[in-house]
XYZ file of C-alpha atoms in Angstrom:
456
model
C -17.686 17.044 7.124
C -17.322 13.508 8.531
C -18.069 12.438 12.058
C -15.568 11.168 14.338
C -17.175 7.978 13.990
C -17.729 7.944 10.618
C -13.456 8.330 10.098
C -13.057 5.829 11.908
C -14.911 3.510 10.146
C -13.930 4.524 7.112
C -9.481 4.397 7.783
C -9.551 0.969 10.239
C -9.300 -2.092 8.027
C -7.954 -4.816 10.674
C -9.266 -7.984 11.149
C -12.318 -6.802 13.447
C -13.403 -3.358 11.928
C -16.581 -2.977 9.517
C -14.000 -1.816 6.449
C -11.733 -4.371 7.440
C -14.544 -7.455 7.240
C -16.047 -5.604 4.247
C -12.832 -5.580 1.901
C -12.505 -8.794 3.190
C -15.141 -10.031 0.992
C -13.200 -9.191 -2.357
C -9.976 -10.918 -3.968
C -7.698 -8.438 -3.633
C -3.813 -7.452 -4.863
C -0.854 -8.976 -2.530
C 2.099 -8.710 -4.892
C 3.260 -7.427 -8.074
C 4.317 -10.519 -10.144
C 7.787 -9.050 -10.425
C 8.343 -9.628 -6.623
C 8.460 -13.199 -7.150
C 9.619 -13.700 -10.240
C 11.503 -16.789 -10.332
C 10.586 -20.399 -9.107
C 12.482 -20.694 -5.557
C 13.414 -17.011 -5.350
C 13.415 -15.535 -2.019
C 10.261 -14.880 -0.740
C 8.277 -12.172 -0.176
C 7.221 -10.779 3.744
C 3.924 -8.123 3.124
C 0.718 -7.163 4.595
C -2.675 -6.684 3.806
C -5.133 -5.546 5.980
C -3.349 -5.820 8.785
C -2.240 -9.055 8.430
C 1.242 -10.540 7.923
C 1.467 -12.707 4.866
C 4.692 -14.199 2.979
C 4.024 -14.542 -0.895
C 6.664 -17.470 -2.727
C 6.748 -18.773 -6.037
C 7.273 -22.684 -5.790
C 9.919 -24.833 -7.740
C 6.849 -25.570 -10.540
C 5.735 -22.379 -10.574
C 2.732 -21.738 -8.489
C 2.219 -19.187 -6.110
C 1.403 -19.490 -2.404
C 0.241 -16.843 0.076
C 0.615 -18.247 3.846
C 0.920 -16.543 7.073
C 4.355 -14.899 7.642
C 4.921 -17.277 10.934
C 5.335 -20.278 11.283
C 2.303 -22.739 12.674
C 5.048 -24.228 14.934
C 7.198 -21.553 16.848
C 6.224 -18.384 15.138
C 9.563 -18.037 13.520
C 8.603 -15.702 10.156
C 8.964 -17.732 7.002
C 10.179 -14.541 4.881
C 13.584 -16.396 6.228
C 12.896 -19.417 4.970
C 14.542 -21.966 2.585
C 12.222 -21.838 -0.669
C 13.616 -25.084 -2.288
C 12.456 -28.285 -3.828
C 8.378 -27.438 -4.166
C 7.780 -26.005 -0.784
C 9.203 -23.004 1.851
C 10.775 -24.435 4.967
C 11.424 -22.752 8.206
C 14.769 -22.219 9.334
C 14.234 -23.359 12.984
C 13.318 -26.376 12.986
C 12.905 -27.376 9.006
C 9.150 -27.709 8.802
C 8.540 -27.522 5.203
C 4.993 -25.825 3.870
C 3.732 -25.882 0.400
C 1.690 -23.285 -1.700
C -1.517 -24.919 0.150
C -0.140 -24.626 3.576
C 0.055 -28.624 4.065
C 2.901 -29.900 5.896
C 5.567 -32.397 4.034
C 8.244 -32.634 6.130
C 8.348 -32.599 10.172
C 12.578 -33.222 10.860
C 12.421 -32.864 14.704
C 9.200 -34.853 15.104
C 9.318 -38.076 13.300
C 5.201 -38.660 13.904
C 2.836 -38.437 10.481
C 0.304 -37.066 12.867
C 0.794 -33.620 13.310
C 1.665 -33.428 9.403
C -1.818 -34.592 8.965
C -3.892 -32.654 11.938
C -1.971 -29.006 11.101
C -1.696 -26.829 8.109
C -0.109 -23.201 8.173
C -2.381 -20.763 7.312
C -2.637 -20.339 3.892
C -4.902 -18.676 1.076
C -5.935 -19.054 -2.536
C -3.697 -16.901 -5.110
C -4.442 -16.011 -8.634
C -1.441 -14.531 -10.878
C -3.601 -12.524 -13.473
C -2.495 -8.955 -15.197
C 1.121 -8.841 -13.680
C -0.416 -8.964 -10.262
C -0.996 -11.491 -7.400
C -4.461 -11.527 -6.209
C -5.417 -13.498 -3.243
C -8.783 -13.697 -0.948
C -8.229 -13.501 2.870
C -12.248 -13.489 4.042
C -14.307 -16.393 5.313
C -13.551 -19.346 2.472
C -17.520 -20.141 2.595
C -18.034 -16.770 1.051
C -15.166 -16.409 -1.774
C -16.817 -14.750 -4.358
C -15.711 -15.612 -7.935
C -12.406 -13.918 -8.810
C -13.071 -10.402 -10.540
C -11.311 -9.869 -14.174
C -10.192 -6.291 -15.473
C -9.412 -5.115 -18.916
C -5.519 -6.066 -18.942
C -5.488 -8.882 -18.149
C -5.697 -10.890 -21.720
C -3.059 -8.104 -22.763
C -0.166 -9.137 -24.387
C 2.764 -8.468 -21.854
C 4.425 -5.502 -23.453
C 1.658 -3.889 -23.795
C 1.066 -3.266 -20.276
C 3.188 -2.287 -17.194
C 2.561 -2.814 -13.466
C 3.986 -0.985 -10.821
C 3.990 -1.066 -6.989
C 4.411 1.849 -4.311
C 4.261 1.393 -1.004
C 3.164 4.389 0.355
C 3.085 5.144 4.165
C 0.221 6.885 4.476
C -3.713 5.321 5.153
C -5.465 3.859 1.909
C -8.132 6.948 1.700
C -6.513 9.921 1.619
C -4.583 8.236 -1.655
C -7.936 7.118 -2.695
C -9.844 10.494 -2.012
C -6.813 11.851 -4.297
C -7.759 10.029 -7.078
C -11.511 10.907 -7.341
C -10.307 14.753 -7.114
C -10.005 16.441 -10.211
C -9.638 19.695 -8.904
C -6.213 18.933 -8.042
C -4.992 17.656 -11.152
C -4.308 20.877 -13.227
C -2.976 22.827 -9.821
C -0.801 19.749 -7.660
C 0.022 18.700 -11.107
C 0.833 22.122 -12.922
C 3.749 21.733 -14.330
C 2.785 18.535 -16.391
C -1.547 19.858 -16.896
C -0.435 23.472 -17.847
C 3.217 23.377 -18.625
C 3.187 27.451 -19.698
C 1.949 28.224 -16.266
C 4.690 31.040 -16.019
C 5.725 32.037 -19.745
C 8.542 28.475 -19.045
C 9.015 26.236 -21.611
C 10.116 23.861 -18.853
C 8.688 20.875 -17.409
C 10.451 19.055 -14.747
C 13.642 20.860 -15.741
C 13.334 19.854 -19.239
C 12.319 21.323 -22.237
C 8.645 20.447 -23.209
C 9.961 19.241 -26.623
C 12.392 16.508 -25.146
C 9.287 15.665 -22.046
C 7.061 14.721 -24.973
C 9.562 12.312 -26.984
C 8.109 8.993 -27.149
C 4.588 9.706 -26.352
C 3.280 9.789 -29.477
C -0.480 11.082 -29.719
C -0.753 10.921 -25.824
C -0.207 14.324 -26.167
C -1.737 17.419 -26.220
C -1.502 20.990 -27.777
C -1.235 23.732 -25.186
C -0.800 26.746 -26.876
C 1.342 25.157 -29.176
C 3.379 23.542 -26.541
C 3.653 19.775 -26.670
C 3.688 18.407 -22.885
C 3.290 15.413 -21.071
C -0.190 16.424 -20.350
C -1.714 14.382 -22.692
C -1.378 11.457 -19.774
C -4.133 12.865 -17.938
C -5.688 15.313 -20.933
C -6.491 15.278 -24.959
C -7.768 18.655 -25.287
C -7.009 22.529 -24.965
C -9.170 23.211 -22.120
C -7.043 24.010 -18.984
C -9.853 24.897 -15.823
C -8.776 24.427 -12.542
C -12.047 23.785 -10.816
C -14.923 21.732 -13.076
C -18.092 21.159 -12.804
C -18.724 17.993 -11.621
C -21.443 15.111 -13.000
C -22.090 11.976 -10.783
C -23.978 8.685 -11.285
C -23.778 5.642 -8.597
C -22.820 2.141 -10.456
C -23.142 -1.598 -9.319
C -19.519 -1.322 -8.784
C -19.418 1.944 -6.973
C -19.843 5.121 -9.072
C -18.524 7.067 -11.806
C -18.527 10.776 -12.238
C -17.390 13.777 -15.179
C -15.596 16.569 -14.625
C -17.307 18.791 -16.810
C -14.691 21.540 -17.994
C -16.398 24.846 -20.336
C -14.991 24.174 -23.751
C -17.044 27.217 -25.178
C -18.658 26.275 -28.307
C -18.415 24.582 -31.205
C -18.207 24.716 -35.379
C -21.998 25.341 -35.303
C -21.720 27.839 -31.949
C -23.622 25.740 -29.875
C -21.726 25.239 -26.216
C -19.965 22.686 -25.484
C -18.197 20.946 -22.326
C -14.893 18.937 -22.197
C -15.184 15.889 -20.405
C -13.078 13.498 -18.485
C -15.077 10.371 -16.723
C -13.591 8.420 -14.402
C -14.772 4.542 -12.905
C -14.640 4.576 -9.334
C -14.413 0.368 -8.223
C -15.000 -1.086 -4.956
C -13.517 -1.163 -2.241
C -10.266 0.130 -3.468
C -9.824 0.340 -7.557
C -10.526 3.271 -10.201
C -9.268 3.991 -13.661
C -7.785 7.316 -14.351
C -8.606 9.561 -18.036
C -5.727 8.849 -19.914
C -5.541 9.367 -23.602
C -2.561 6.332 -24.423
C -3.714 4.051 -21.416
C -6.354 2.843 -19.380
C -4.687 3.822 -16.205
C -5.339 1.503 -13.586
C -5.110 2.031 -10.054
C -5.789 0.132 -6.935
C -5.312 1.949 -3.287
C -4.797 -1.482 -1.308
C -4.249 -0.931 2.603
C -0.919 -3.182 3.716
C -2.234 -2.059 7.331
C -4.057 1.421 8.643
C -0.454 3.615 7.841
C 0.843 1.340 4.949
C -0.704 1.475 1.428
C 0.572 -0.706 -1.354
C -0.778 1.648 -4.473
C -0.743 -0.624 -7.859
C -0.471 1.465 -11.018
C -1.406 -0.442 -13.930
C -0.895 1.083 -17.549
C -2.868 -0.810 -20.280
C -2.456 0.664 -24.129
C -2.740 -1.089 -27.489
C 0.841 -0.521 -28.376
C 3.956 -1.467 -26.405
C 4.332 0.188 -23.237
C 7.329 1.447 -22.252
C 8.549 1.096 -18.243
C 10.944 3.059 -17.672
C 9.694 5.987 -19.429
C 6.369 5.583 -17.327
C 8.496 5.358 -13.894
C 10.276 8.693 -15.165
C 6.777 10.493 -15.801
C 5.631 9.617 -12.779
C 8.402 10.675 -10.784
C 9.518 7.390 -9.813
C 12.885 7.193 -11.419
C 14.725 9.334 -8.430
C 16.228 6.354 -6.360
C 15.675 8.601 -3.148
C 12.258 8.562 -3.303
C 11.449 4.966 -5.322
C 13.257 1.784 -6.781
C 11.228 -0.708 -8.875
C 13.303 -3.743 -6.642
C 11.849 -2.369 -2.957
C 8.593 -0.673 -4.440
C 8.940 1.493 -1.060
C 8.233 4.633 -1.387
C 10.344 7.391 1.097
C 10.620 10.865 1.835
C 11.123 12.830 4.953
C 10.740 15.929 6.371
C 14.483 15.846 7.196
C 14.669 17.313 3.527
C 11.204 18.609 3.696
C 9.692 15.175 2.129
C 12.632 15.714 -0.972
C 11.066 19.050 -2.601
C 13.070 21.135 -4.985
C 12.777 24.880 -3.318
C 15.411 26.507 -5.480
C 14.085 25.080 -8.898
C 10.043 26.595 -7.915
C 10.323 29.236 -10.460
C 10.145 26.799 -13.257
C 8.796 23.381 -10.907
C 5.391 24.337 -9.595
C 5.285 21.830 -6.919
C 8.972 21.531 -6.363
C 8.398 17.713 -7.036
C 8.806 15.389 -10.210
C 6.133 13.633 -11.842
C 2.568 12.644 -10.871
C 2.773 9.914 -8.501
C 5.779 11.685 -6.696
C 3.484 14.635 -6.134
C 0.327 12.207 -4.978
C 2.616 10.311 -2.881
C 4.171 13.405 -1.434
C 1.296 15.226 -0.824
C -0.561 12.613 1.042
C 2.404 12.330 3.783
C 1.937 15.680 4.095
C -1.287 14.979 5.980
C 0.276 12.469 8.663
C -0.250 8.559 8.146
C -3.857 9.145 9.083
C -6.138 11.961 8.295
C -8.494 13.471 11.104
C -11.611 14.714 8.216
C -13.336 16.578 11.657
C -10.890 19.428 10.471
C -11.458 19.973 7.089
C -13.487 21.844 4.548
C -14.669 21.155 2.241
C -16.366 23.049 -1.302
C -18.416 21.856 -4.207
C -15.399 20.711 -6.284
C -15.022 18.006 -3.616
C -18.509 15.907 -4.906
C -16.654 12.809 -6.271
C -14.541 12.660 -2.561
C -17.875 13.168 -0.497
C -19.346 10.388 -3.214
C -16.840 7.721 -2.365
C -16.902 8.301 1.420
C -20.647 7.844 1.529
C -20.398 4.939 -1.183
C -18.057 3.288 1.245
C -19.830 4.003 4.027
C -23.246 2.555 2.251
C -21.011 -0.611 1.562
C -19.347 -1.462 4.584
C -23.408 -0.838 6.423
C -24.602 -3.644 3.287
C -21.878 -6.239 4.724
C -22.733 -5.387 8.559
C -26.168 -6.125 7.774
C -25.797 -9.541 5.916
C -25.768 -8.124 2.432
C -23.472 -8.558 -0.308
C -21.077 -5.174 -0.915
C -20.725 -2.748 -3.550
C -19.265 -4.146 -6.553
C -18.753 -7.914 -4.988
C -20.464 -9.719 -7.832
C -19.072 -7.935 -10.755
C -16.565 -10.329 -11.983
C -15.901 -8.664 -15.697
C -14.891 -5.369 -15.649
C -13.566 -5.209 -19.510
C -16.429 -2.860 -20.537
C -15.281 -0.407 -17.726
C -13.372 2.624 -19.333
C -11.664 6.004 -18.149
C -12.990 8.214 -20.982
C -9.783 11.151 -21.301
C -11.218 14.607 -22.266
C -13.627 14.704 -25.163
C -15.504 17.560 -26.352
C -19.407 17.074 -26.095
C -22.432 19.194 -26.473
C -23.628 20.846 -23.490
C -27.414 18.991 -24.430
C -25.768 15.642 -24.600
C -25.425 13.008 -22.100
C -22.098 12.206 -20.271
C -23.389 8.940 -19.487
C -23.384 8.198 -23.279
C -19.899 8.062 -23.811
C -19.491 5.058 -21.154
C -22.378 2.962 -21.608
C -20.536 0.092 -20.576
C -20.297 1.606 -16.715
C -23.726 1.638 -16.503
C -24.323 -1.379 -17.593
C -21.497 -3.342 -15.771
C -23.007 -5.654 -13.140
C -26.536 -4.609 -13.701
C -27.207 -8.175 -13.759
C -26.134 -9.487 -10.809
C -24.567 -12.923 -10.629
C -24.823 -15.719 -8.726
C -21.992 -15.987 -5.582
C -20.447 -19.271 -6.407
C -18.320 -20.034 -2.849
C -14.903 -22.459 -4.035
């Protein structure tokens, strides 16, 4: 159980809080390409970390990431004209480009104040479908951290935004449980789970169309499981393997798969990368299954699912399977995601006896469930059992970072800048005597050298 203190530290990420100046030190996401699209499109108001940003794509193309209000007046520049290579504020027509220098001054006709004022502005990278920017102290931008998508031809990968109104941790705690998955999740891990050949109100047969060998065999039953699972094994609570990395940690979930041709026991395991201070990659047999819990502000998440395979990639049949394609909850234009407990947060009562959760879809259930708790957990209340090891891990690996950056070290995972070799391995069956480790060598060895920082 955590201390007051210690939840604290661990939910805050403003501007002057320990997680806030330690996530600070890391580029991190701000958009999803698809929110500005287009050269001169309207542009785009967020937040991240507490801060208020507007994100535009200029007439040539290039992103900028500024402060939402204006330098002058504080007028918000989400309003503003986006025309002609720069964004210019309504009130008075001051015109910013992607840099945050001043070109045009209409109700002041002096050069001076063009050259003596800049809006605040920071540098963006469009890599992987995603804008990444860096809002920390410019003398310490690290060099920009690559993932495994990103050289990924375009159809072969899809990115998707939810804004979820809930704190960054208790979505991130979801993601390192795996005890969850085959009970929150029962009706896509264990679709038999009461003699039904139904999954989300369909028949497993038409669920499965299109998935090819993502799949997997339960009982003869072919489900959408194989997203999260390749083999038979269905065990609600596994045994659980942990190993710190440079980037954070990685752990198993180490599931009795009885024994093998030779009768010698074996396990089934699923290993999944845990990446600092908000990233991990979930076991996925057609994708590497990207996520990133980013906070927008302490009660506002902006979750980034990324799905990377070596075929084409189909979006709309991922936004259906994860319970995205209900307008009431989701919508790919807004990337806001809404429920209320006017309707009890959306669930499906009357359709339980073949819907476990009363919900549709993974990240409908993940999203759900975490309202449930209120924006902001208090973890003074809880308790907690040995199947929660990989969400005691990441608090304490948090914790451990944000005490390295108070202390005038570098954080967790900071100078990792090629995370290609960093895989999700989906369940594989393994001798009992073999190493876990072994079938992800390149998360060991992942930022074991560490690089130089290289400020820009």
């Amino acid at each position: 159980m955590l201390t007051a203190e210690e939840n604290q530290t661990l939910i805050a990420t403003g501007r002057h809080t320990p997680m806030g100046r330690m996530m600070r030190r890391f580029w991190l996401p701000v958009a999803s390409v698809h929110q500005v699209a287009e050269p001169d499109c309207a542009p785009l108001r967020t937040q991240l970390l507490g801060e208020n940003l507007v994100v535009f794509r200029d007439t040539d193309g290039n992103i900028g990431v500024l402060d939402e209000f204006c330098v002058r007046r504080r007028v918000s520049l989400a309003l503003g004209r986006n025309e002609e290579g720069g964004l210019r504020c309504l009130l008075h027509g001051w015109k910013f480009k992607c840099d945050g220098t001043i070109t045009e001054t209409p109700n002041h006709r002096s050069s001076n104040v063009r050259n003596k004022i800049k809006q605040p502005a920071y540098p963006a990278v469009e890599a992987g479908g995603i804008v990444w920017t860096y809002i920390g102290d410019p003398k310490q931008q690290p060099p920009f951290q690559r993932y495994g998508w990103f050289n990924a031809p375009l159809e072969n990968y899809v990115v998707l935004r939810i804004n979820n109104p809930v704190n960054y941790l208790q979505l991130y705690e979801g993601g390192v449980d795996s005890a969850h998955v085959g009970i929150l999740h029962m009706n896509m891990m264990n679709p038999g789970w009461k003699g039904s050949a139904f999954v989300d109100g369909r028949t497993d047969q038409d669920a499965g169309k299109g998935w090819g060998t993502g799949f997997t065999e339960y009982g003869g039953e072919t489900s959408k499981a194989g997203m999260y699972m390749t083999s038979t094994v269905f065990e609600e609570t596994p045994e659980l393997g942990i190993e710190d990395t440079p980037f954070g940690f990685h752990y198993a979930a180490l599931r009795d798969a009885g024994q093998d041709e030779n009768m010698e026991p074996v396990w089934s395991v699923r290993i999944t990368p845990v990446m600092f201070p908000t990233g991990r990659i979930i076991p996925a047999q057609a994708f590497q299954f990207y996520v990133f819990e980013v906070p927008m502000t302490d009660k506002l998440t902006a979750t980034y699912l990324i799905f990377h395979g070596t075929n084409k990639v189909d979006r709309e049949m991922i936004i259906d399977t994860m319970g995205l394609s209900d307008a009431r909850f989701w919508t790919y234009e807004s990337c806001d995601f809404k429920a209320s407990w006017d309707d009890r947060l959306g669930q499906d009562r009357d359709n339980m006896d073949r819907n476990w959760s009363g919900f549709a879809g993974i990240e409908q259930e993940d999203s759900v469930i975490a309202m449930s708790m209120t924006p902001i957990v208090d973890r003074t209340q809880e308790y907690l059992v040995p199947s929660d090891e990989a969400v005691i891990r990441l608090r304490r690996r948090l914790l451990d970072s944000v005490a390295m950056n108070e202390n005038g070290q570098d954080p967790l995972g900071l100078h990792v800048t090629d995370y290609s070799k960093v895989l999700a391995v989906p369940d594989t069956i393994i001798p009992k005597s073999s190493r876990w480790q072994d079938l992800a060598t390149g998360n060991t060895c992942t930022g074991a050298e560490v690089s130089s920082l290289v400020p820009k």
